[in-house]
């Protein structure tokens, strides 16, 4: 293993289809952002939403072209629309862009439900960003199924456990670095950009040496410092490992029942406390135990 293996993405089987072939499929299907907009109702039906609900959601989501990887901006007034920004290259949307677009679609669907369908406006949204990310991850995890490349199976669920655990491990390290950097900034409020840079690199090395070097080697590796979110979005990255943990817990419920109906039920619980939200959604509190058990079972099956 090498340091860059923290971004290993092939736990999810691609049914023998190369990424180049996936690029060809998505570029042909989505040559423009408008083509993706047109396909939103069909995507939602494939995910398990009823035709009426898919049309209702699609009418409240606007797809915009983006220079960045992708973004979702929810509405504030119930009469406004959520905006999904997605990157479409000159030759059409590549597979990675499509994968991110599914994530952003999950955001906009959650944003639409949690604004328009909660009892009171002041309860709009989930408890925090970790839940927002968790719900979006459930869309992103089914990208190949929506493309018609592969179907959901017990094998894919096992691989999902490994992939989710690995992703939480990676971004969890970045989240620890994030917290260290902001503790340092509070203690050095007058720091220069150069001093902040050195503090970020030092934090990256410290986290790597403690949690990653025993597995991946390369003492004093600074790879975790690549995330600009650390400075531009203070104390935001810690929502991602929690999001992966929550996504795995709610994923079991979504895969066992009617995805569309269950997703809507969860997205309309509202901005209650995190523990109450989770107990209402799946009957248990937030815990990594389900993910750890799933990963252990996947390893046992592989052996």
Backbone as a ProteinNet text record, in pm:
[ID]
protein_1_A
[PRIMARY]
XXXXXXXXXXXXXXXXXXXXXXXXXXXXXXXXXXXXXXXXXXXXXXXXXXXXXXXXXXXXXXXXXXXXXXXXXXXXXXXXXXXXXXXXXXXXXXXXXXXXXXXXXXXXXXXXXXXXXXXXXXXXXXXXXXXXXXXXXXXXXXXXXXXXXXXXXXXXXXXXXXXXXXXXXXXXXXXXXXXXXXXXXXXXXXXXXXXXXXXXXXXXXXXXXXXXXXXXXXXXXXXXXXXXXXXXXXXXXXXXXXXXXXXXXXXXXXXXXXXXXXXXXXXXXXXXXXXXXXXXXXXXXXXXXXXXXXXXXXXXXXX
[TERTIARY]
83.1	0	86.8	35.8	102.5	7.6	61.4	-25.9	-148.9	-134.2	-249.8	-360.7	-333.1	-436.7	-545.7	-528.1	-639.2	-758.8	-734.1	-842.8	-882.6	-847.7	-885	-1037.2	-1083.9	-1228	-1288.4	-1215.4	-1262.5	-1322.1	-1362.1	-1437.2	-1570.9	-1628.2	-1756.1	-1731.8	-1788.6	-1766.2	-1832	-1765.6	-1819.6	-1867.4	-1901.7	-1958.7	-1871.8	-1740	-1649.3	-1642.5	-1699.2	-1699.8	-1589.8	-1502.4	-1393.7	-1448.1	-1367.8	-1411.2	-1420.8	-1336	-1345.8	-1481.5	-1527.6	-1658.6	-1770.7	-1755.4	-1854.7	-1858.4	-1740.2	-1735.3	-1815	-1797.8	-1869.1	-2021.3	-2063	-2206.6	-2263.2	-2195.2	-2248.7	-2236.2	-2128.4	-2113.7	-2220.1	-2255.4	-2360.6	-2497.1	-2519	-2650	-2666.8	-2555.6	-2564.2	-2462.2	-2488.1	-2395.4	-2397.7	-2505.4	-2520	-2586.8	-2579.9	-2651	-2801.1	-2849	-2992.2	-3038.6	-2951.8	-2986.8	-3003.6	-2917.4	-2931.3	-3060.9	-3090.1	-3215.5	-3334.9	-3334.8	-3445.3	-3460.6	-3349.1	-3350.1	-3380.1	-3387.4	-3407	-3531	-3647.6	-3763.5	-3738.9	-3672.5	-3643.5	-3546.3	-3444	-3348.3	-3420.7	-3508.1	-3579.6	-3671.2	-3733.8	-3817.4	-3732.2	-3613.2	-3523.7	-3478.8	-3465.3	-3425.6	-3538.6	-3661.3	-3772.3	-3879.7	-3872.2	-3978.8	-4094.4	-4215.9	-4332	-4327.2	-4391.9	-4391.6	-4440.4	-4547.8	-4599.6	-4499.4	-4437	-4340.1	-4215.3	-4171.3	-4054.1	-4079.6	-4197.6	-4230.8	-4241.4	-4298.5	-4311.4	-4174.2	-4081.5	-3945.6	-3873.8	-3880.8	-3809	-3852.9	-3979.5	-4030.4	-3974.7	-3912.4	-3859.8	-3707.8	-3643.8	-3497.3	-3449.9	-3355.6	-3297.5	-3153.5	-3115.3	-2978.1	-2902.8	-2789.5	-2705.2	-2568.2	-2505.4	-2367.3	-2273.7	-2166.2	-2071.9	-1929.2	-1845	-1702	-1634.8	-1690	-1635	-1691.7	-1660.8	-1703.9	-1854.5	-1915.6	-2059.3	-2098.9	-2225.4	-2272.2	-2423.8	-2480.5	-2626.2	-2660.8	-2754.1	-2798.7	-2949.9	-2991.3	-3133.1	-3204	-3333.7	-3414.8	-3435.5	-3478.5	-3512.8	-3663.9	-3725.1	-3870.7	-3929.8	-4044	-4104.1	-4143.9	-4165	-4203.1	-4082.9	-3960.4	-3839.9	-3791.4	-3688.6	-3637.4	-3495.1	-3460.4	-3322.3	-3240.8	-3113	-3025.6	-2916.4	-2905.2	-2802.1	-2700.7	-2577.1	-2472.4	-2386.1	-2362.7	-2285.9	-2190.3	-2076.4	-1974	-1997.5	-2004.7	-2018.3	-1905.6	-1815.1	-1701.6	-1749.1	-1657.1	-1692.1	-1750.5	-1703	-1752.4	-1868.7	-1919.8	-2029.5	-1987.8	-2082.8	-2057.7	-1981.5	-1864.2	-1786.9	-1843.7	-1799.4	-1855.3	-1835.3	-1715.9	-1692.5	-1786.2	-1808.8	-1902.8	-2044.3	-2079.8	-2212.3	-2227.6	-2123.7	-2125.8	-2149.3	-2079.7	-2097.8	-2236.3	-2283.9	-2417	-2525.7	-2508.6	-2605	-2601.8	-2481.4	-2467.6	-2541.4	-2518.2	-2583.1	-2734.5	-2778.1	-2921.9	-2981.6	-2907.5	-2952.7	-2970.2	-2874.6	-2886.9	-3013.7	-3036	-3149.4	-3283.6	-3289.1	-3412.3	-3437	-3332.1	-3346.5	-3386.6	-3321.1	-3351.5	-3496.6	-3546	-3683.9	-3783.9	-3762.4	-3850.7	-3846.8	-3723.9	-3710.1	-3750.1	-3773.5	-3826.7	-3977.7	-4022.1	-4162.1	-4254.9	-4200.4	-4288	-4279.1	-4206	-4204.6	-4323.4	-4359.9	-4479	-4465.8	-4347.2	-4325.4	-4196.1	-4195	-4076.9	-3952.8	-3967.8	-3851.2	-3792.1	-3859.9	-3805.6	-3743.3	-3725.4	-3673.4	-3528.2	-3494.2	-3357.6	-3335.4	-3228.2	-3190.1	-3116.8	-3078.4	-3013.1	-2883.8	-2802.1	-2676	-2622.1	-2505.5	-2449.4	-2418.6	-2386.4	-2357.2	-2476.5	-2596.8	-2716.8	-2743.9	-2716.3	-2729.9	-2641.3	-2514.9	-2421.5	-2463.7	-2511.3	-2551.9	-2662	-2761.6	-2871.2	-2823.2	-2732.1	-2677.9	-2595	-2521.9	-2441	-2528.7	-2652.9	-2738.5	-2777	-2785.5	-2806	-2679	-2567	-2439	-2401.5	-2434.5	-2398	-2470.6	-2577.7	-2657.4	-2639.9	-2529.4	-2509.7	-2507.1	-2438.9	-2430.2	-2564.2	-2636.8	-2770.2	-2860.5	-2852.8	-2934.7	-2894	-2763.5	-2715.5	-2757.4	-2797.2	-2831.8	-2712.8	-2600.6	-2477.7	-2476.6	-2531.2	-2529.8	-2651	-2688.7	-2802.2	-2752.4	-2834.3	-2799.7	-2805.1	-2698.2	-2691.2	-2629.8	-2631.2	-2567.7	-2418.3	-2356.3	-2213.6	-2186.4	-2270.2	-2247.3	-2266.8	-2357.7	-2377	-2253.4	-2192.5	-2069.6	-1957.2	-1944	-1840.2	-1865.4	-1992.5	-2026.4	-1972.7	-1978.3	-1926.6	-1777.4	-1702.3	-1558	-1529	-1598.6	-1576	-1610.8	-1720.4	-1762.4	-1665	-1619.9	-1522.8	-1393.7	-1346.9	-1222.5	-1239.1	-1353.6	-1378.8	-1386.7	-1448.4	-1456.9	-1319.1	-1235.9	-1097.7	-1020.6	-1032.2	-959.8	-1005.2	-1134.9	-1182.5	-1182.4	-1185.9	-1172.7	-1036.7	-933.2	-800.3	-794.8	-856.8	-860.6	-938.7	-1046.4	-1125.9	-1044.6	-963.7	-876.7	-777.2	-719.8	-628	-699	-821.2	-902.9	-917.6	-953.2	-972.1	-841.3	-732	-601.8	-564.5	-589.8	-555.6	-635.4	-764	-844.3	-812.3	-774.1	-722.6	-597.8	-511.5	-388.9	-422.3	-520.3	-556.6	-612.5	-690.7	-741	-625.8	-524.1	-408.8	-311.7	-323.2	-232.6	-315.8	-402.1	-498.1	-431.5	-308.2	-238.1	-141.2	-157.4	-63.4	-67.6	47.2	56.3	14.6	-15.6	-46.2	65	190.3	302.3	304.4	275.5	272.4	156	41.7	-72.9	-39.2	28	67.2	151.5	249.3	335.9	258.5	161.8	80.9	-5	-59.7	-140	-54	64.5	153.7	195.7	222.2	261.1	146.5	24.4	-91.6	-112.3	-93.2	-108	-7.2	116	219.2	185.5	140.7	110.5	-2.7	-110.3	-223	-181	-104.6	-60.6	23.3	119.3	210	136.6	32.3	-39	-138.8	-211.1	-323.6	-306.7	-216.7	-206	-72.3	33.9	166.3	174.4	110.1	115.3	51.5	-40	-108	-47.5	-20.3	20.5	167	236.7	377.5	398.7	522.1	559.9	548.1	637.4	640.7	647.9	577.8	573.4	507.6	423.5	350.4	255.4	248.5	166.9	41.8	4.3	-103.7	-236.8	-263.2	-391.1	-408.3	-298.8	-305.3	-361.4	-398.2	-444.7	-581.8	-658.4	-796.2	-804.3	-843.1	-858.6	-981.4	-1074.8	-1192.8	-1152.5	-1035.9	-991.2	-995.3	-960.8	-956.6	-1082.7	-1134.2	-1248.5	-1381.3	-1391.1	-1514.9	-1480.6	-1467.9	-1419.7	-1500	-1426.6	-1483	-1602.3	-1586.8	-1690.8	-1659.6	-1531.5	-1492.4	-1530.1	-1544.9	-1582	-1722.2	-1803.3	-1936.2	-1928.9	-1821.1	-1812.7	-1794.7	-1699.1	-1692.2	-1820.8	-1881.5	-2010.3	-2116.2	-2109.1	-2203.1	-2191.9	-2069.1	-2049.9	-2109.3	-2087.2	-2139.8	-2292.2	-2351.1	-2497.2	-2552.7	-2484.3	-2531.3	-2537.9	-2438.8	-2441	-2557.8	-2582.5	-2693.9	-2828.6	-2849.1	-2978.2	-2986.6	-2868.6	-2867	-2929.3	-2908.1	-2966.8	-3118.7	-3173.6	-3319.2	-3371	-3297.8	-3340.9	-3337	-3235.1	-3223.5	-3322.4	-3369.2	-3462.2	-3607.1	-3636.4	-3773.8	-3788.4	-3889.3	-3911.3	-3825.9	-3724	-3625.1	-3691.1	-3774.8	-3834	-3916.8	-4002.5	-4089.2	-4008.7	-3909.3	-3827.1	-3740.4	-3684.8	-3604.1	-3689	-3809.2	-3897.9	-3930.2	-3957.7	-3988.7	-3873.9	-3751.1	-3635.3	-3609.1	-3623.3	-3592.3	-3691.8	-3806.6	-3907.7	-3918.6	-3823.2	-3822.4	-3798.6	-3711.1	-3689.6	-3567.4	-3545.9	-3426.2	-3444.4	-3459.8	-3466.1	-3324.4	-3308.9	-3175	-3123.3	-2991.1	-2936.4	-2980.2	-2981.1	-3017.9	-3164.5	-3252.9	-3394.5	-3415.9	-3345.1	-3358.3	-3321.4	-3208	-3158.6	-3251.1	-3299	-3389.5	-3521.7	-3567.4	-3690	-3667.6	-3548.9	-3518.7	-3498.1	-3416.5	-3379.7	-3396.9	-3438.6	-3466.7	-3349.6	-3230.6	-3112.1	-3033	-2946.5	-2866.1	-2752.7	-2686.3	-2569.9	-2459.7	-2405.1	-2299.7	-2221.1	-2088.9	-2010.1	-2017.7	-2086.4	-2084.2	-2138.7	-2246	-2303	-2204.1	-2133.8	-2035.1	-1917.4	-1868.4	-1756.2	-1796	-1915.5	-1962.8	-1978.8	-2028.8	-2044.3	-1911.4	-1810.7	-1678	-1613.8	-1631.4	-1577	-1643.4	-1773.4	-1844.6	-1798.3	-1771.8	-1723.8	-1586.9	-1499.5	-1366.3	-1375.9	-1463.8	-1480.6	-1532.1	-1624.7	-1678.6	-1572.2	-1483.7	-1377.7	-1274.7	-1256.8	-1159	-1215.6
-119.8	0	125.3	229.7	359.2	464.8	583.5	686.7	719.1	724	760.1	655.9	538.4	436.1	473.7	585	632.1	669.4	692.9	727.5	608.5	488.6	369.7	364.3	351.6	363.5	239.6	128.6	12.4	-98	-63.8	-163.3	-189.9	-84.6	-100.2	-164.4	-283	-348.5	-271.2	-266	-196.3	-295.5	-416.8	-518.7	-542.3	-536.1	-560.8	-448.5	-333.1	-219.2	-122.1	-87.1	5.7	146.8	232.7	371.6	442	403.4	462.1	430.8	306.4	269.2	342.7	356.8	433.1	578.2	634	770.1	778.4	678.4	680	674	594.1	582.3	715.4	775.4	899.5	1017.1	1021.7	1131.3	1125.2	1003.8	990.1	1026.3	991.2	1016.1	1161.6	1223.3	1359.9	1451.6	1490.6	1581.2	1722.3	1758.4	1892.1	1881.6	1991.6	1996.7	1986	2041.5	2034.9	1890.9	1806.4	1665.5	1596.2	1631.2	1574.6	1624.2	1752.9	1808.7	1730	1703.6	1632.2	1490.6	1431.1	1291.6	1277.1	1387.9	1380.2	1299.4	1319.6	1237.1	1087.4	1051.1	910.4	854.2	932	888.8	861.7	952.6	937.7	816	788.8	668.2	542.6	543.6	427.6	406.2	513.7	502.4	451	454.5	399.4	498	621.2	717.1	692.6	714.3	696	798.1	770	866.6	1005	1011.1	1141.3	1214.2	1139.8	1203.6	1245.8	1164.1	1199.3	1327.9	1340.2	1461.9	1582.4	1562.1	1670.4	1722.3	1630.3	1669.4	1738.4	1679.3	1733.8	1875.9	1906.7	2041.4	2144	2097.2	2185.9	2186	2126.1	2118.9	2173.9	2266.9	2325.8	2278.3	2228.4	2183.7	2294.4	2336.1	2440	2382.2	2433.7	2395.3	2456	2384.1	2428.6	2418.4	2509.9	2498	2404	2394.9	2305.1	2165.3	2080.6	1940.6	1926.7	2008.5	1999.5	2061.8	2101	2167.8	2164.2	2168	2176.1	2293.3	2374.7	2489.1	2479.9	2455.1	2442.3	2576.2	2572.4	2693.3	2732.2	2855.5	2902.7	2920.7	2974.6	2986	2860.8	2818.4	2696.8	2710.7	2832.3	2851.2	2857.7	2858.5	2860.9	2718.7	2708.5	2578.5	2556	2429.5	2392.6	2391.8	2426.9	2431.2	2325.5	2243.1	2139.7	2185.6	2205.8	2245.8	2124.5	2100.1	1982.8	2018	1952.9	1979.4	1890.6	1953.8	1881.1	1926.3	1834.3	1867.1	1891.4	1936.2	1967.2	1846.2	1726.2	1605.2	1539.7	1603.2	1545.3	1513.5	1473.2	1444.9	1313.6	1319.1	1198	1123.8	997.5	914.9	978.1	1031.1	1091.2	1209	1288.1	1398.5	1349.9	1239.9	1180.6	1128.4	1062.6	1011.2	1124.5	1236.1	1352	1413.3	1415.2	1470.2	1392.4	1259.3	1179.7	1218.4	1245.2	1291.7	1423.9	1517	1648.1	1636.6	1542.9	1520.3	1472.7	1386.6	1344.7	1463.5	1558.1	1679.7	1756.8	1779.2	1863.3	1796.2	1664.5	1593.8	1606.9	1585.2	1603.7	1746.4	1844.6	1985.5	2018.3	1959.6	1985.6	1924.7	1799.2	1734.7	1806.3	1835	1886.4	2032.8	2099.3	2235.5	2235	2166.1	2174.6	2082.5	1977.4	1874.3	1859.8	1948.3	1944	2023.3	1996.7	2059.9	2211.5	2257.2	2399.8	2442	2562.7	2610.6	2606.1	2638.2	2643.7	2506	2401.1	2265.7	2216.9	2306.1	2260.7	2215.9	2116.5	2064.6	1953.2	1876.2	1773.9	1839.3	1761.1	1820.6	1895.2	1842.2	1908.9	1850.6	1898.5	1860.6	1711.6	1646.9	1503.3	1425.4	1463.8	1396.1	1432	1557.8	1599.4	1513.9	1497.4	1416.8	1270.3	1220.7	1080.1	1049.7	1136.2	1113.1	1123.1	1216.5	1229.1	1107.2	1050.9	931.8	815.1	807.4	694.8	701.9	821.6	836.2	797.6	852.7	832.9	685.4	610.2	468.4	384.9	438.4	361	412.8	481.8	544.2	442	329.5	228.9	160.4	139.4	79.8	169.4	300.6	394.9	394.3	377.3	370.6	241.8	142.2	13.5	-77.3	-43.5	-121.8	-240.7	-223.9	-332	-319.2	-427.9	-427.2	-440	-400.1	-410.2	-556.5	-606.2	-745	-750.3	-870.8	-886.5	-860.4	-896.8	-869.9	-720.2	-643.1	-499.1	-436.9	-490.2	-439.9	-467.2	-585.7	-615.3	-522.3	-502.6	-412.7	-269.1	-232.9	-99.1	-78	-182.7	-171.4	-141.5	-213.5	-189.3	-50	-12	118.7	231.4	215.7	320	331.1	216.5	219	287	254.2	313.1	463.4	504	646.6	722.1	661.2	725.3	735.7	634.3	635.4	751.5	766.4	873.8	1011.4	1039.2	1174.1	1199.4	1091.7	1108.2	1164.2	1121.4	1177.3	1324.8	1362.6	1503.3	1584.5	1527.2	1596.9	1622.2	1525.1	1545.2	1657.2	1657.8	1765	1900.3	1903.6	2024.6	2082.2	1998.2	2044.7	2093	2023.5	2066.8	2204.4	2226.2	2354.5	2467.8	2445.2	2553.8	2578.8	2476.5	2500.4	2587.2	2557.4	2635.8	2780.5	2799.8	2935.1	3017.4	2955.6	3029	3074.5	2991	3025.4	3119.6	3134.4	3220.2	3305.5	3388.4	3465.3	3563.2	3602.4	3698.8	3630.4	3501.9	3427.1	3475.9	3466.9	3501.9	3381.1	3401	3286.7	3181.8	3227.2	3132.9	3048.6	3111.8	3038	2938.8	2980.6	2889.6	2769.8	2794.9	2685.8	2583	2630.3	2538.5	2463.8	2531.2	2465.4	2355	2380.4	2279.1	2157.6	2182.2	2071.7	1992.3	2063.6	1995.3	1908.1	1960.1	1882.6	1760.5	1777.9	1665.9	1555.9	1595.4	1496	1423.5	1498.6	1438	1335.6	1372.3	1279.8	1158.3	1183.3	1071.7	972.8	1024	936	853.3	909.1	837.2	735.6	771.5	688.5	620.8	672.2	619.9	551.9	602.1	544.2	396.6	352.6	209.6	120.5	175.1	96.9	120.7	247.4	285.1	324.6	335.2	373.2	520.5	555.1	692	789.5	775	864.2	1009.8	1095.8	1240.9	1277.5	1191.7	1223.2	1340.8	1432.9	1554.6	1551.8	1434.7	1423.7	1479	1464.1	1509.1	1660	1733.3	1880	1932.9	1844.1	1887.8	1955.8	1933.8	1982.4	2130.5	2213.5	2356.5	2385	2287.8	2305.6	2347	2300.6	2325.8	2474.2	2559.1	2703.1	2771.5	2727.7	2797.3	2763.4	2645	2602.7	2551.2	2640.2	2600.2	2487.6	2386.4	2276.6	2210.2	2191.4	2130.9	1984.6	1952.4	1820.1	1706.8	1736.6	1630.5	1576.3	1651.4	1600.7	1482.4	1471.3	1365.6	1225.8	1202.7	1067.3	1029.2	1125.4	1097.5	1067.7	1141	1117.5	977.4	926.9	789.8	687.7	710	618.2	617.8	737.3	749.1	690.3	717.7	667.4	515.5	451.3	305	254.6	321.5	279.7	296.3	411	432.3	355.8	323.7	247.8	110.8	48.7	-83.2	-75.1	31.7	48.8	80.1	163.9	201.8	84	-1.3	-115.2	-225.5	-228	-332.6	-297.4	-168.4	-126.2	-56.7	27.7	105.9	231.2	240.1	346.8	484.5	511.5	644	682.9	591.6	620.8	637.5	550.5	559.8	685.7	720.2	841.8	963.6	970	1083.3	1089	973.4	970.4	1026.6	984.5	1032	1180.2	1222.8	1361.6	1459.8	1411.4	1501.8	1492	1426	1422.6	1562.7	1638	1776.9	1799.2	1925.1	1966.7	1945.1	1820.1	1782.4	1747.6	1700	1663.6	1543.5	1533	1420.6	1283.8	1267.1	1136.2	1104.2	1201.8	1178.8	1150.9	1223.8	1200.8	1056.5	1011.5	878	769	787.7	687.6	682.9	797.8	801.2	736.2	758	706.3	555.4	504.9	362.2	288.4	359.3	291.9	275	321	309.7	440.2	467.9	590.3	580	691.9	693.1	607.9	516	427.5	370.3	356.2	293	141.3	83.2	-61.8	-135.5	-84.4	-152.2	-153.1	-42.3	-33.8	-126.5	-128.5	-215.8	-362.7	-397.6	-535.8	-572.3	-478.8	-504.4	-526	-446.9	-461.3	-593.8	-632.6	-761.1	-877.2	-867.9	-973	-979.2	-863.2	-859.4	-923.8	-897.1	-958	-1109.2	-1151.7	-1295.7	-1364.7	-1300.4	-1358.2	-1366	-1266.8	-1264.8	-1374.2	-1410.9	-1513.4	-1653.7
0	0	0	-62.6	-68.3	-11.3	25.7	83.4	-0.2	-132.9	-215.9	-211.2	-154	-142	-41.9	31.7	114.3	27	-102.3	-194.9	-283.7	-241.9	-319.2	-334	-457.4	-484.1	-548.6	-551.3	-626.4	-539.7	-417.4	-340.7	-408.2	-466.1	-535.6	-671.3	-696.8	-825.9	-938.8	-1052.4	-1169.1	-1275.5	-1231	-1319.9	-1442.3	-1424.5	-1535.5	-1636.2	-1604	-1696.1	-1655.1	-1748.5	-1719	-1702	-1638.7	-1622.4	-1757.2	-1852.5	-1987.2	-2050	-2030.9	-2085.3	-2012.2	-1879.8	-1804.1	-1851.2	-1881.9	-1937.5	-2066.8	-2152.6	-2280.7	-2259.5	-2161.7	-2133.6	-2084.5	-1986.3	-1928.5	-2025.1	-2104.2	-2200.2	-2309.2	-2350.7	-2451.7	-2394.2	-2268.7	-2207.9	-2165.5	-2121.3	-2068.3	-2135.9	-2260.7	-2329.8	-2272.5	-2203.7	-2145.7	-2008.9	-1933.2	-1805.1	-1827.2	-1938.9	-1970.3	-1989.9	-2044.8	-2063.2	-1928.5	-1832.5	-1698.4	-1634.3	-1651	-1599.3	-1653.3	-1782	-1846.4	-1790.5	-1746.3	-1701	-1552.3	-1478.8	-1333.6	-1295.2	-1358	-1319.4	-1338.7	-1447.7	-1475.3	-1372	-1336.2	-1234.2	-1103	-1064.2	-937.7	-939.5	-1052.5	-1062	-1049.2	-1110.9	-1099.6	-955.3	-880.7	-740.8	-652.4	-702.8	-626.9	-587.1	-636.5	-609.6	-706.8	-660.9	-747.5	-861.4	-974.4	-1085	-1043.8	-964.7	-921.5	-833.1	-740.7	-651	-727.2	-822.6	-903.4	-981.4	-1039.1	-1114.1	-1021	-902.6	-803.8	-762.8	-737.8	-699.6	-814.9	-934.2	-1049.5	-1081.5	-1056.7	-1083.1	-985.6	-878	-774.6	-768.9	-869.7	-875.3	-1009.1	-1004.5	-1125.1	-1137.9	-1254.9	-1280.6	-1353.5	-1297.3	-1356.7	-1389.1	-1493	-1524.4	-1420.9	-1388.5	-1286	-1336.4	-1292.7	-1321.2	-1222.3	-1103.5	-1003.2	-1018	-921	-928.3	-916.2	-833.5	-813.7	-681.8	-670.3	-549.4	-548.1	-430.2	-416.7	-326.2	-367.8	-288.2	-270.5	-147.9	-120.9	-120.7	-141.6	-134.2	12.2	33.2	167.4	179.4	74.5	71.4	6	51.6	-2.2	-148.7	-193.9	-334.3	-428	-372.8	-455.5	-484.3	-568.9	-611	-560.7	-541.4	-509.2	-638	-626.7	-744.2	-732.4	-835.2	-845.3	-949.4	-906	-999.8	-1031	-1159.7	-1200.5	-1313.4	-1313.1	-1414.4	-1536.8	-1653.6	-1779.7	-1871.3	-1905.5	-1992	-2134.8	-2218.9	-2358	-2429.9	-2396.1	-2461.6	-2391.3	-2286.7	-2210.7	-2068	-1986.2	-1845.2	-1829.5	-1766.6	-1741.2	-1620.5	-1605.4	-1499.2	-1361.7	-1333.8	-1202.1	-1179.4	-1285.1	-1274	-1249.1	-1314.6	-1294.9	-1152.3	-1101.9	-965.3	-865.5	-885.6	-797.7	-817.8	-942.7	-970.1	-896.8	-884.8	-808.6	-661.3	-609.8	-471.5	-453.4	-545.2	-535.7	-554.5	-637.9	-652.5	-520.3	-449.7	-317.1	-224.4	-231.3	-150.5	-185	-314.2	-352.8	-323.1	-334.6	-298.1	-148.5	-69.3	75.9	108.1	44.4	70.4	36.3	-71.1	-113	-15.6	19.6	116.6	251.2	299.1	435	447.1	334.8	338	315	211.3	169.5	247.3	309.7	366.6	517.9	585.7	732.2	786.1	910.9	968.8	980.9	1019.2	1041.7	973.1	917.2	845.1	933.3	1062.2	1150.3	1179.3	1138.6	1151.9	1021.6	923.2	793.7	805.4	724.1	720.4	820.6	802.6	900.5	1017.7	1119.7	1236.8	1205.7	1116.4	1081.9	951.1	911.4	781.7	772.2	883.7	879.1	824.3	862.4	813.4	667.8	632.5	493	403.5	443.8	365.2	363.2	475.4	482.1	381.5	374.2	280.6	136.3	109	-27.3	-65.5	29.6	1.8	-44.8	3.7	-35.1	-182.7	-238.7	-383.4	-458.3	-413.8	-481.9	-488.3	-384.6	-379.1	-484.5	-542.1	-638.3	-780.5	-806.6	-938.2	-1051.4	-1031.9	-1138.4	-1161.4	-1054.4	-1066.5	-1150.8	-1128.2	-1205	-1352.2	-1377.9	-1516.5	-1586.4	-1507.2	-1565	-1583	-1518	-1532.1	-1437.5	-1318.2	-1220.5	-1131.1	-1067.9	-975.9	-833.4	-738.7	-597.9	-554.6	-495.9	-451.5	-313.4	-252.4	-121.8	-131.3	-245.2	-263.3	-263.6	-331.6	-337	-199.9	-119.9	16.3	100.5	83.6	157.5	113.5	-16.8	-66	-22.4	-9.7	38.6	180	262.3	398.8	397.4	314.6	306.2	251.7	145.7	86.6	181	255.1	348.8	464.8	516.1	625.6	581	460.4	409.6	388.2	335.4	313.3	445.6	546.3	677.4	741.9	720.9	770.8	709.5	578.6	508.5	554.7	545.8	576.5	726.9	806.5	950.9	988.6	917.4	940.9	907.1	797.2	757.5	860.2	914	1014.7	1141.6	1182.5	1298.6	1272.3	1152.7	1115.3	1117.6	1066.6	1064.2	1204.7	1300.2	1437.7	1498.8	1468.5	1519	1464.6	1335.8	1273.3	1335.6	1361	1417.3	1563.7	1637.5	1772.4	1767.3	1669	1652.8	1615.6	1527.6	1485.4	1601	1686.9	1803.6	1893.1	1902.1	1986	1916.4	1784.8	1706.8	1611.4	1668.8	1589.2	1493.2	1520.7	1434.9	1339	1318.3	1233.9	1089.5	1024.3	882.2	797.7	669.1	582.2	581	583.1	581.9	709.3	823.4	949.4	952.6	897.5	890.1	802.4	692.3	602.8	677.1	752.4	826	934	996.2	1099.2	1038.5	920.3	851.6	817.5	764.7	728.7	852.4	962.8	1086	1138.2	1132.2	1176.7	1087.8	957.4	864.1	895.5	923.7	956.6	1086.3	1186.4	1316.1	1305.6	1236.8	1221.2	1138.7	1032.6	948.3	1028.4	1103.2	1176.5	1281.9	1341.2	1446.1	1391.8	1285.8	1242.8	1106.5	1023.5	887.4	858.2	915.1	889.1	928.1	1039.6	1071.7	964.8	884.5	780.9	643.5	611.7	476.6	464.9	576.5	571.1	541.4	500	461	577.7	673.2	789.1	744	816.4	791.6	658.6	606	482.8	508.5	413.3	428.3	339.8	291.8	193.9	245	374.8	429.5	421.2	401.8	397.4	266.4	175.1	43.6	49.6	155.1	161.2	197.7	101.5	127.9	213.9	223.1	308.2	449.9	493	629.4	662.4	566.6	590.5	538.5	424.2	364	431.1	491.6	558.6	697.7	796	929	992.8	1040.9	1118.6	1049	919.8	836.1	805.7	794.8	746.6	841.6	969.8	1064.1	1037.9	963.3	928.8	832.3	757	656.1	714.9	807.2	863.9	936.6	1007.2	1070.3	964.5	853.8	744.7	688.9	673.2	624.3	721.8	851.1	952.8	950.8	947	944.4	815.1	702.9	573	572.6	633.9	636.1	720.7	832.9	918.1	847.4	783.7	718.1	586.2	527.9	402.9	418.4	533.9	558.2	556.2	615.1	615.3	474.9	402.7	268.1	171.5	184.5	93	126.9	251.3	293.6	261.4	245.5	220.7	87.1	76.8	-43.6	-35.1	-120.4	-108.5	-108.9	-207.6	-219.7	-99.4	-55.8	58.4	186.8	208.2	328.5	327.3	210.2	201.1	236.2	182.2	211.9	361	420.7	564	646	613.3	688.1	663.5	539.1	504.7	563.5	606.7	662.2	814.1	878.5	1025.3	1079.8	1013.4	1050.9	1137.9	1174.6	1247.8	1397.5	1435.6	1576.6	1622.5	1744.3	1790.4	1711	1692.4	1615	1666.5	1798.7	1853.2	1824.7	1842.4	1814.6	1666.4	1579.2	1435.3	1402	1456.1	1422.6	1477	1599	1656.8	1580.3	1532.6	1452.8	1316.6	1259.8	1125.9	1125.2	1218	1212.9	1345.1	1450.2	1575.9	1669.7	1631	1716.1	1708.5	1807.7	1802.1	1701	1676.2	1587.3	1648.2	1568.8	1618.2	1500.8	1515.6	1409.2	1409.9	1507.8	1524	1401.6	1341.5	1224.3	1108.8	1089.5	981.8	1007.9	1130.3	1165	1148	1194.6	1180.2	1033.1	952.8	810	740.8	778.5	719	759.7	885.2	930.6	856.3	836.8	763.6	618.5	559.2	420.8	408.8	504.7	503.3	522.7	612.4	635.5	509.5	438.6	315.3	207	203.8	102.9	127.9	254.6	288.3	267.9
[MASK]
+++++++++++++++++++++++++++++++++++++++++++++++++++++++++++++++++++++++++++++++++++++++++++++++++++++++++++++++++++++++++++++++++++++++++++++++++++++++++++++++++++++++++++++++++++++++++++++++++++++++++++++++++++++++++++++++++++++++++++++++++++++++++++++++++++++++++++++++++++++++++++++++++++++++++++++++

